[in-house]
XYZ file of C-alpha atoms in Angstrom:
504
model
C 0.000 0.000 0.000
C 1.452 3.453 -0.853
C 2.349 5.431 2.288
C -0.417 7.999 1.191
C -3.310 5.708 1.399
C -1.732 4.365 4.890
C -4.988 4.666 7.364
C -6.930 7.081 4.775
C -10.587 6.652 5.292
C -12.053 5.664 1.541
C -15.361 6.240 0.881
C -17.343 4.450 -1.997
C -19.234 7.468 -3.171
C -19.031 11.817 -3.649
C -18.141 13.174 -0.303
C -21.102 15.328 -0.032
C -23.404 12.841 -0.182
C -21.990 11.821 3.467
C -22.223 15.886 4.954
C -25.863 16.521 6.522
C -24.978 19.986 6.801
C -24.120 21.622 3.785
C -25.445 25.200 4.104
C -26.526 26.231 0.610
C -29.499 25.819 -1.848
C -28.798 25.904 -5.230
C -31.255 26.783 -7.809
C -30.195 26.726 -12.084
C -30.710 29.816 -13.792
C -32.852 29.399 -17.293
C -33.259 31.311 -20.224
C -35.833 30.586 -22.581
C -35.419 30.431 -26.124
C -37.577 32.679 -28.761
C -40.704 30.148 -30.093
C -39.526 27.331 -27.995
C -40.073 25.552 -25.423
C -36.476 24.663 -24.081
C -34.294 26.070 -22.015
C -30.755 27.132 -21.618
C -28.489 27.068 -18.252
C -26.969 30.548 -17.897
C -26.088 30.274 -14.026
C -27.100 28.978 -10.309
C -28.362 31.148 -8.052
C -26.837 29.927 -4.443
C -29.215 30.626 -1.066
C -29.695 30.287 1.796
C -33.783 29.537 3.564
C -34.994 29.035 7.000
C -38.221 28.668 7.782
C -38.902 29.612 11.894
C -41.766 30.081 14.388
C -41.970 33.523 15.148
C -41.516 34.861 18.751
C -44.006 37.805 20.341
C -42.047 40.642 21.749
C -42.564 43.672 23.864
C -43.505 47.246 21.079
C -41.315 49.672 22.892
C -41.751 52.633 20.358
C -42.617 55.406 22.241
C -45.745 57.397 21.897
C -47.332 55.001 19.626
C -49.984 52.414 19.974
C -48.973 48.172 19.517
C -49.751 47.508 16.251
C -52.798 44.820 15.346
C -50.881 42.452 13.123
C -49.022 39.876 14.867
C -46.261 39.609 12.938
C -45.266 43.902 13.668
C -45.351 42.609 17.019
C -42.748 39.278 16.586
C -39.178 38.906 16.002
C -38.021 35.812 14.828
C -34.638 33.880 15.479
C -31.574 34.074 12.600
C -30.225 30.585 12.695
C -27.749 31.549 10.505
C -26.110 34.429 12.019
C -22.751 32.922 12.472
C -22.376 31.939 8.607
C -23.506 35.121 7.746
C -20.792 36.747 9.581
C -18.406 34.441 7.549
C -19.755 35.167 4.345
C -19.154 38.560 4.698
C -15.744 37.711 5.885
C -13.788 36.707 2.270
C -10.942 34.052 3.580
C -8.266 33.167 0.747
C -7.789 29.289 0.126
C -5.587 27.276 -0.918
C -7.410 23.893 -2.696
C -5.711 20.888 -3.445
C -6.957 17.770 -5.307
C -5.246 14.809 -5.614
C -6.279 12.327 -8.383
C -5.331 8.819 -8.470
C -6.945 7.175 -11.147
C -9.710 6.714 -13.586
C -12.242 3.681 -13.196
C -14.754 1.838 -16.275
C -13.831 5.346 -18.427
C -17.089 4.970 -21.529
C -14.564 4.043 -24.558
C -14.611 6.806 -27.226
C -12.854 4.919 -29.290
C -15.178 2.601 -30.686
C -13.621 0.883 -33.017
C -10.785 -0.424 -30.540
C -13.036 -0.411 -27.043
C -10.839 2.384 -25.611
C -9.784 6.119 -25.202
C -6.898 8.011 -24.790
C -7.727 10.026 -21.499
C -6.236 12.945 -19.869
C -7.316 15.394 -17.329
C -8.809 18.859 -17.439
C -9.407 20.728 -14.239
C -11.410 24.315 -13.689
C -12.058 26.670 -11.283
C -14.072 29.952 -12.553
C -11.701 32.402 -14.438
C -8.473 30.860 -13.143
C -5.678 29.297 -15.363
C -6.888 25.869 -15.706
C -5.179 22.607 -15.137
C -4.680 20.732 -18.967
C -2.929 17.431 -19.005
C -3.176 16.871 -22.693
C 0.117 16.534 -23.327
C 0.095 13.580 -20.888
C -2.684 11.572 -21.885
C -2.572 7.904 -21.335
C -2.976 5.510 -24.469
C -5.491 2.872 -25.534
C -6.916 2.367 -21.605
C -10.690 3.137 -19.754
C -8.729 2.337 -16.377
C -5.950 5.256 -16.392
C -3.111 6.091 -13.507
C -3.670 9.544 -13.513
C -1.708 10.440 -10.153
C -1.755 14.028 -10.921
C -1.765 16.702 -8.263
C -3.525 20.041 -8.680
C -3.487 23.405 -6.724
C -5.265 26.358 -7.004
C -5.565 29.613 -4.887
C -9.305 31.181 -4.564
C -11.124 33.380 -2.334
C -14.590 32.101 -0.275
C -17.266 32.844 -0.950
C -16.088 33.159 -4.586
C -15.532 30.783 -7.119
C -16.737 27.791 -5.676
C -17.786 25.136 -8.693
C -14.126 23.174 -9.270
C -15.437 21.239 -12.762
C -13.290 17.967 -13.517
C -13.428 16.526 -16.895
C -11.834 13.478 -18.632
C -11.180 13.938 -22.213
C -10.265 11.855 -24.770
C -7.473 12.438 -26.929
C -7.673 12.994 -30.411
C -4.793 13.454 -32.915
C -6.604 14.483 -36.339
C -10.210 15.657 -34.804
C -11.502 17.592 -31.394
C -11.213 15.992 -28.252
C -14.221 13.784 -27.015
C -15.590 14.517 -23.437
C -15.717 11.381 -21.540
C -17.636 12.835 -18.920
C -16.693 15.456 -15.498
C -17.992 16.374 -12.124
C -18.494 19.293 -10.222
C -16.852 20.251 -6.391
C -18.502 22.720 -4.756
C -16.374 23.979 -3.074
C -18.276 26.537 -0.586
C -20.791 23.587 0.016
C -17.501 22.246 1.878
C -15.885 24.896 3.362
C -18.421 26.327 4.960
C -19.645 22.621 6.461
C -19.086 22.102 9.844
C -18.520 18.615 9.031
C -16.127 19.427 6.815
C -14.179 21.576 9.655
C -13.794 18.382 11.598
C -12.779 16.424 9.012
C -9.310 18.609 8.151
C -9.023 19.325 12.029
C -5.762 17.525 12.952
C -5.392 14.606 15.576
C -3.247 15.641 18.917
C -1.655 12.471 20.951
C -1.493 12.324 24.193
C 2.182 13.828 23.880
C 0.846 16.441 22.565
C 2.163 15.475 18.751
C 0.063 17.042 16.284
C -0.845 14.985 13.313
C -2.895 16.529 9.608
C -5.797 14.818 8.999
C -6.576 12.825 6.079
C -8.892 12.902 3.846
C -11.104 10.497 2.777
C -10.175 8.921 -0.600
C -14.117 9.510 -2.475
C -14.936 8.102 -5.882
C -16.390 10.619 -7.965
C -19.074 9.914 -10.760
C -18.259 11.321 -14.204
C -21.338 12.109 -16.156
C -21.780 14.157 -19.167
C -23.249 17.909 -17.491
C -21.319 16.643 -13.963
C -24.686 15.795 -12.138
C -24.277 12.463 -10.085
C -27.494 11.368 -11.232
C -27.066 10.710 -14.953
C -25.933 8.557 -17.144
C -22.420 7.271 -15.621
C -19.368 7.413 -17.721
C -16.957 6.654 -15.354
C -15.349 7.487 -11.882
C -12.309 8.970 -10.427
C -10.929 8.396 -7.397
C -9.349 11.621 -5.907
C -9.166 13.191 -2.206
C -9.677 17.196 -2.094
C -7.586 19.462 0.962
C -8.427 23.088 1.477
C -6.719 25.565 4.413
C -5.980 29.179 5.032
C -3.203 30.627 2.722
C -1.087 30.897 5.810
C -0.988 27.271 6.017
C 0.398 26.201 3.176
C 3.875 25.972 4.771
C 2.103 23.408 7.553
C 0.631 21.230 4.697
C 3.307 20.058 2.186
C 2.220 18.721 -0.977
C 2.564 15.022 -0.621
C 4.036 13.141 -3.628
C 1.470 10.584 -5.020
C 4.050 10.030 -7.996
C 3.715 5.958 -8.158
C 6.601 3.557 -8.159
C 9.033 2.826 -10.884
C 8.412 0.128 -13.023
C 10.691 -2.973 -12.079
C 10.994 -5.835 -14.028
C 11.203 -9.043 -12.753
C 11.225 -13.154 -14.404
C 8.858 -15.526 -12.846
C 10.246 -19.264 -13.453
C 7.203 -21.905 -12.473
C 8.615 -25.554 -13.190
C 5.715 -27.773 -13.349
C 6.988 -31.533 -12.589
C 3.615 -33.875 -12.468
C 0.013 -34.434 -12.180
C -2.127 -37.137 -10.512
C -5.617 -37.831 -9.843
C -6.899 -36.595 -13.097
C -10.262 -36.543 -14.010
C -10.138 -38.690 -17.391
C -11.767 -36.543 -20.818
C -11.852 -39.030 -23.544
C -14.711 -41.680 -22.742
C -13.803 -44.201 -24.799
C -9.882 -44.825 -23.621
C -10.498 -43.568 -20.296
C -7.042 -41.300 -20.777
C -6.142 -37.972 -21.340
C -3.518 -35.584 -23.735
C -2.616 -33.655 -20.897
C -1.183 -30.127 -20.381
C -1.134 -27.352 -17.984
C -1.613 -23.958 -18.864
C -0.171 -21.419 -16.105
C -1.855 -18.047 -16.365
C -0.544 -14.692 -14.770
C -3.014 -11.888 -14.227
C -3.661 -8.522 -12.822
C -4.177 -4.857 -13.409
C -1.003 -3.382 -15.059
C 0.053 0.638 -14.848
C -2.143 1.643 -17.076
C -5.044 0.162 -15.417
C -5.340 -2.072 -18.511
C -6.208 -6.154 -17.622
C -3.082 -7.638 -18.039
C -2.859 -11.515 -18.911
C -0.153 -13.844 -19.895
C -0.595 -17.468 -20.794
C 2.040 -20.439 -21.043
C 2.061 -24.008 -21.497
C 3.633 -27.002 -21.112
C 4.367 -29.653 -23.857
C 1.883 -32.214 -24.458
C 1.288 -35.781 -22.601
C -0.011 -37.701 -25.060
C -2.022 -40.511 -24.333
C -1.523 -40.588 -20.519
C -3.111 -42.833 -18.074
C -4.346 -43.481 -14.727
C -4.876 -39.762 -14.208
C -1.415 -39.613 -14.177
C 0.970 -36.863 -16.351
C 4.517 -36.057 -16.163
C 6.012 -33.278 -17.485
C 9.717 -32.007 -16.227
C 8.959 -28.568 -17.597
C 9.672 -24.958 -17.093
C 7.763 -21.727 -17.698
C 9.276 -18.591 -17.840
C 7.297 -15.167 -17.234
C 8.834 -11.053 -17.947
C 6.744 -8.998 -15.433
C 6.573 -5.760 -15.160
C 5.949 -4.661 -11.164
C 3.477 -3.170 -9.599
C 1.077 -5.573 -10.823
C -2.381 -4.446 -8.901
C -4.661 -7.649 -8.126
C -2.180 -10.332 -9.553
C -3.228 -13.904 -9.038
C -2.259 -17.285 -10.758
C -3.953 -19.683 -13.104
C -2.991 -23.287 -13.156
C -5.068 -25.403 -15.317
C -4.866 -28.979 -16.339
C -6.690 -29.508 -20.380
C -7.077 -32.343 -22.374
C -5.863 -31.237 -25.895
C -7.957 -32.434 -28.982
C -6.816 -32.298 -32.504
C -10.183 -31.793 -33.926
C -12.325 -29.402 -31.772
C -11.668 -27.693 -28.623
C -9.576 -29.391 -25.899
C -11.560 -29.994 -22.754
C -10.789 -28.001 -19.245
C -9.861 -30.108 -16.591
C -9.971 -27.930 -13.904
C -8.117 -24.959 -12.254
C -6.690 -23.662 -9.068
C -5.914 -19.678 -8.555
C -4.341 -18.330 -6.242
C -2.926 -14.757 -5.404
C 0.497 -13.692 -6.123
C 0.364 -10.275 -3.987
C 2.487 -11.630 -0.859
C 5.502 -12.887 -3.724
C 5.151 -9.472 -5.462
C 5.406 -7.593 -2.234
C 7.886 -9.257 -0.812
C 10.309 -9.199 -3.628
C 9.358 -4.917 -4.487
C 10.365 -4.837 -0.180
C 13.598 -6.229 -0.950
C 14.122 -3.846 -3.466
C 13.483 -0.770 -2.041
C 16.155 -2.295 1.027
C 18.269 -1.852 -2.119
C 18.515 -5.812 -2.514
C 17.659 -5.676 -6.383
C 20.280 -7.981 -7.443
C 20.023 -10.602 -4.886
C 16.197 -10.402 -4.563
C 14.313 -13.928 -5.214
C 11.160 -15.261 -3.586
C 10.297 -19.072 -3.663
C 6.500 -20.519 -3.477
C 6.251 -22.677 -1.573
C 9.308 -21.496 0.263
C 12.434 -23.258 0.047
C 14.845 -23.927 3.372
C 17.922 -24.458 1.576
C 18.901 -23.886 -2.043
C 19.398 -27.359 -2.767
C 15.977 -28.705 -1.316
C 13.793 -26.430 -3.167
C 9.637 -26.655 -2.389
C 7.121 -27.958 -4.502
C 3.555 -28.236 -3.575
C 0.260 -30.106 -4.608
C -2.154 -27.883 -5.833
C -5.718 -29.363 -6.481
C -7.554 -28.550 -9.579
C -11.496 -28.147 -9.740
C -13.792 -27.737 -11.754
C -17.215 -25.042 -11.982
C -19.448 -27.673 -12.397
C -18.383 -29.973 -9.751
C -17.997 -27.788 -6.978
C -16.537 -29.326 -4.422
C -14.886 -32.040 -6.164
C -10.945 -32.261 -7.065
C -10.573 -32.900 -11.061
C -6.864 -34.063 -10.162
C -3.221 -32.618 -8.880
C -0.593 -30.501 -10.285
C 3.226 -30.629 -8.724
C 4.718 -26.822 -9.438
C 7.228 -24.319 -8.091
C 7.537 -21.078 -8.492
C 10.286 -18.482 -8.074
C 10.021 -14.843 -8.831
C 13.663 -12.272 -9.144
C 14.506 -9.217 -10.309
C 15.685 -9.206 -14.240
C 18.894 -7.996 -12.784
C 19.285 -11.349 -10.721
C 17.887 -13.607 -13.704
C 20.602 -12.265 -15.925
C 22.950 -13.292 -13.549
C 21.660 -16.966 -13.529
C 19.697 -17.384 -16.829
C 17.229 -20.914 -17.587
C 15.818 -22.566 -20.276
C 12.229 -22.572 -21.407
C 10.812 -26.336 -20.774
C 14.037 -28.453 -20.686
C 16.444 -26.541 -23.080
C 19.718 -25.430 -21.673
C 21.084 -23.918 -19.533
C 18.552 -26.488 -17.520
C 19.766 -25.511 -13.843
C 18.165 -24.479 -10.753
C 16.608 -27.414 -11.091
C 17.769 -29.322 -13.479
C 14.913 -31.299 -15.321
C 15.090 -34.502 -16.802
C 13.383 -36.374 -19.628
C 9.725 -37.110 -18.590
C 8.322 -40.559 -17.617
C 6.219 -41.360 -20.299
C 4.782 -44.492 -22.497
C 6.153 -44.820 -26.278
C 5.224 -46.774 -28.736
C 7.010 -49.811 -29.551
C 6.525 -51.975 -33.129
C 8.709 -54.906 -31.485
C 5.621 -54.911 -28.730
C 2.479 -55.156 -30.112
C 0.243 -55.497 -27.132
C 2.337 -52.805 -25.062
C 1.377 -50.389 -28.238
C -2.331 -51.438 -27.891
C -2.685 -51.491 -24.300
C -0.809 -47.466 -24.365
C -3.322 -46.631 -27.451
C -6.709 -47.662 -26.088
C -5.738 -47.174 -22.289
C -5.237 -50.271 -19.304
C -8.701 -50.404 -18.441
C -10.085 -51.011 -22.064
C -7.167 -53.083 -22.605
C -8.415 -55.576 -19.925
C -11.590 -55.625 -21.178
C -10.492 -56.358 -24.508
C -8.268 -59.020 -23.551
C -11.348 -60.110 -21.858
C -13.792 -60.077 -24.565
C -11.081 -61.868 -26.152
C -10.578 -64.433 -23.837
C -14.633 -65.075 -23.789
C -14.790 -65.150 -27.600
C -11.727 -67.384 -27.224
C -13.125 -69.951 -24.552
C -16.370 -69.534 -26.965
C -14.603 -71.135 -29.935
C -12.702 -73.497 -28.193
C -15.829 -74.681 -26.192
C -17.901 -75.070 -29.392
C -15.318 -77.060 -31.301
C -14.974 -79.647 -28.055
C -18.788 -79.610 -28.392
C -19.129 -80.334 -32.288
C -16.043 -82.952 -32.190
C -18.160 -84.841 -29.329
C -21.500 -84.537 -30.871
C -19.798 -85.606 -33.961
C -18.841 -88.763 -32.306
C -21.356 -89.145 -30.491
C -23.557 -89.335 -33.752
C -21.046 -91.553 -35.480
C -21.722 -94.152 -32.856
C -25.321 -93.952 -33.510
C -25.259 -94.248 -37.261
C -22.938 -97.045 -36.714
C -24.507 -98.766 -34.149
C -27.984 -98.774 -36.161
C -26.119 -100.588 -39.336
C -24.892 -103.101 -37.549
């Protein structure tokens, strides 16, 4: 976890929806249109209403007579006295807004399922904030990590408008969608007050307050309530101009990339769930998958396999060989895919099963090691390893969606995961090509047909169990003939003695 989002409250939805006391009303100013009935925005008109039982109070002008009407005679309460004092009380502001990323961005780009997005922030007249010169390619899931800082005056300009964009080289720039701060609505919140109030120990150590990570709607006019086209996820600071010095700007610049090799040997498999009905055997593989969410917020995937077990039975498979992944690190949400498949020349192969399991522990223990500085020496085993020459492999058990429940079979593997610097220094071979080290893999244990054994061959092609039963058809059909000839030769004789006992 990046040290700023260390204990920082997140909160699934726009901040305000979680203040109960945002002062203001706001009411959209319209302007007809000549012989038509719609309407154009030209403004808001901000306000605030109170409605309040009024209170009777002595008349104390002198030398006249209490007027009739009630209400000459009342004064009633002003609730908001306080804010008004405030309002007429301009403070200057300093407003931060930290954006971390874009989330399910509507592609613009239709014809590849994408955009090219890139941030545009505004506050009234004031310079805005344009990152199209950075926009991120071909993604709806962009890294923004941009900070951005403006200096206003409350009450003021208030609406800070947001937008995504999508970049265009030979045309204008598509609006993905936007959405609208306003930022009196918080200022002048008591709730809001507490929130940026810092925390005091009981030492007396002050600490700033953090503020809760929201996830902003983007829709096309910036109302919450239309059409979504996205969400950002950002965290807004405001203070006094005198207190800018207190509140550094805190660096939400992300990681370097570092690039590291996964090596996953997979050695065996047992137990497995046989696909082809007739032979009661499998052409086993295993596929090992590596997923997550790369920089760009794009789904990564990457997808290896091993060499092909032809003909292998008693849910048995061996396979002596060695993937070999290029990551790039962070990897956000990674997880692993192993999956056993039956491969079939004609049509699709048949799935097995699968395990997955989560990779963040490796990948966060190896980017700890680096940042100790430990790049070239960094390696993590799974399962871990107490010595270098007994290295850990584990069982992992395979099911299957529609047998919940129910192991399909067993897959031997090991992984190991180092920096590129550290694989350079000790470089492997993909399955069992050289340099085969660390371990070194020998030939698999498999079946091969023989012409010199003709019944081995069979028994390997059609699998044990159907060859035992044909060897015991066989044997019936066998017994069969043998039975009937014993039977004709004695009824044979047996009539022979007849025929020849009547003639004589």
């Amino acid at each position: 976890t990046p040290k700023y989002l260390v204990d920082r409250p997140v909160i699934e939805e726009e901040l305000e929806k979680t203040l109960t006391d945002c002062p203001f009303r706001v009411a959209v100013v319209k302007r007809g249109r000549l012989n038509s009935f719609e309407t154009d925005d030209v403004g808001v008109f901000k306000y605030l209403t109170h409605v309040t039982k009024l209170k009777e109070v002595p008349y104390n002008a002198e030398g006249e007579e209490p007027p009739e009407e009630p209400w000459k005679r009342a004064k009633a309460e002003v609730p908001y006295a306080p804010l008004l004092a405030k309002l007429r009380e301009p403070v200057t502001v300093v407003v931060r807004l930290y954006i971390l990323r874009g989330l399910k961005l509507s592609p613009k780009d239709v014809s590849v399922n994408s955009c090219d997005p890139y941030l545009l922030v505004e506050l009234g007249s004031l310079p805005p904030h344009n990152g199209r010169e950075r926009y991120i390619e071909k993604t709806l899931h962009p890294q923004f990590h941009e900070m951005v800082q403006f200096t206003t005056t409350l009450p003021g300009m208030s609406n800070m408008v947001v937008s995504v964009y999508d970049w265009d080289k030979y045309t204008s720039d598509d609006l993905v969608g936007k959405t609208i701060i306003d930022l009196e609505q918080r200022w002048f919140s008591e709730e809001w007050q507490k929130l940026t109030t810092p925390t005091t120990d009981s030492e007396g150590n002050r600490t700033a307050a953090m503020m809760p990570l929201e996830r902003r709607v983007l829709t096309p006019s910036g109302d919450s309530e239309e059409q979504s086209q996205g969400a950002l996820d950002m965290w807004l600071e405001m203070f006094h101009e005198v207190e800018e010095r207190d509140n550094p700007v805190m660096d939400i610049t992300p990681a370097p990339p570092v690039m590291v090799e996964m090596r996953c040997v997979v050695y065996e498999a047992r137990n497995m769930t046989a696909k082809d009905v007739a032979t009661l055997q499998n052409d086993l593989y295993i596929r090992v998958i590596v997923q997550g969410i790369d920089g760009k917020g794009n789904i990564y995937q990457q997808a290896q396999e091993t060499d092909t077990h032809w003909l292998a039975s008693g849910g048995k498979g061996s396979f002596n060989y060695r993937l070999v992944f290029n990551l790039e690190l962070p990897l956000r949400q990674p997880r692993l895919r192993i999956q056993a498949w039956d491969r079939d020349i004609v049509g699709r192969s048949d799935s097995i099963g699968e395990h997955i399991f989560s990779l963040r522990s490796m990948f966060s223990q190896l980017l700890a090691q680096v940042k100790e500085g430990n790049g070239t020496t960094a390696e993590i085993r799974h399962p871990a390893s107490k010595t270098p020459l007994n290295l850990g492999r584990e069982w992992f058990s395979v099911s299957h969606p529609s047998k919940k429940g129910e192991s399909q079979g067993e897959v031997l593997c090991e992984f190991s995961l180092m920096t590129k610097e550290r694989a350079e220094r000790k470089p492997v071979g993909i399955g069992r090509a050289e340099p085969n080290r660390d371990p070194k893999l020998p030939e698999p244990e498999r079946a091969r047909l023989n012409l010199m054994d003709p019944m081995g061959s069979l028994k390997m092609l059609v699998g044990p169990e159907r060859f035992n039963q044909i060897i015991a058809v066989l044997c019936f059909v066998l017994c069969l003939f043998v039975g009937g000839f014993i039977l004709l030769m004695v009824l044979n004789d047996v009539m022979a003695a007849l025929i020849s006992s009547v003639i004589e």
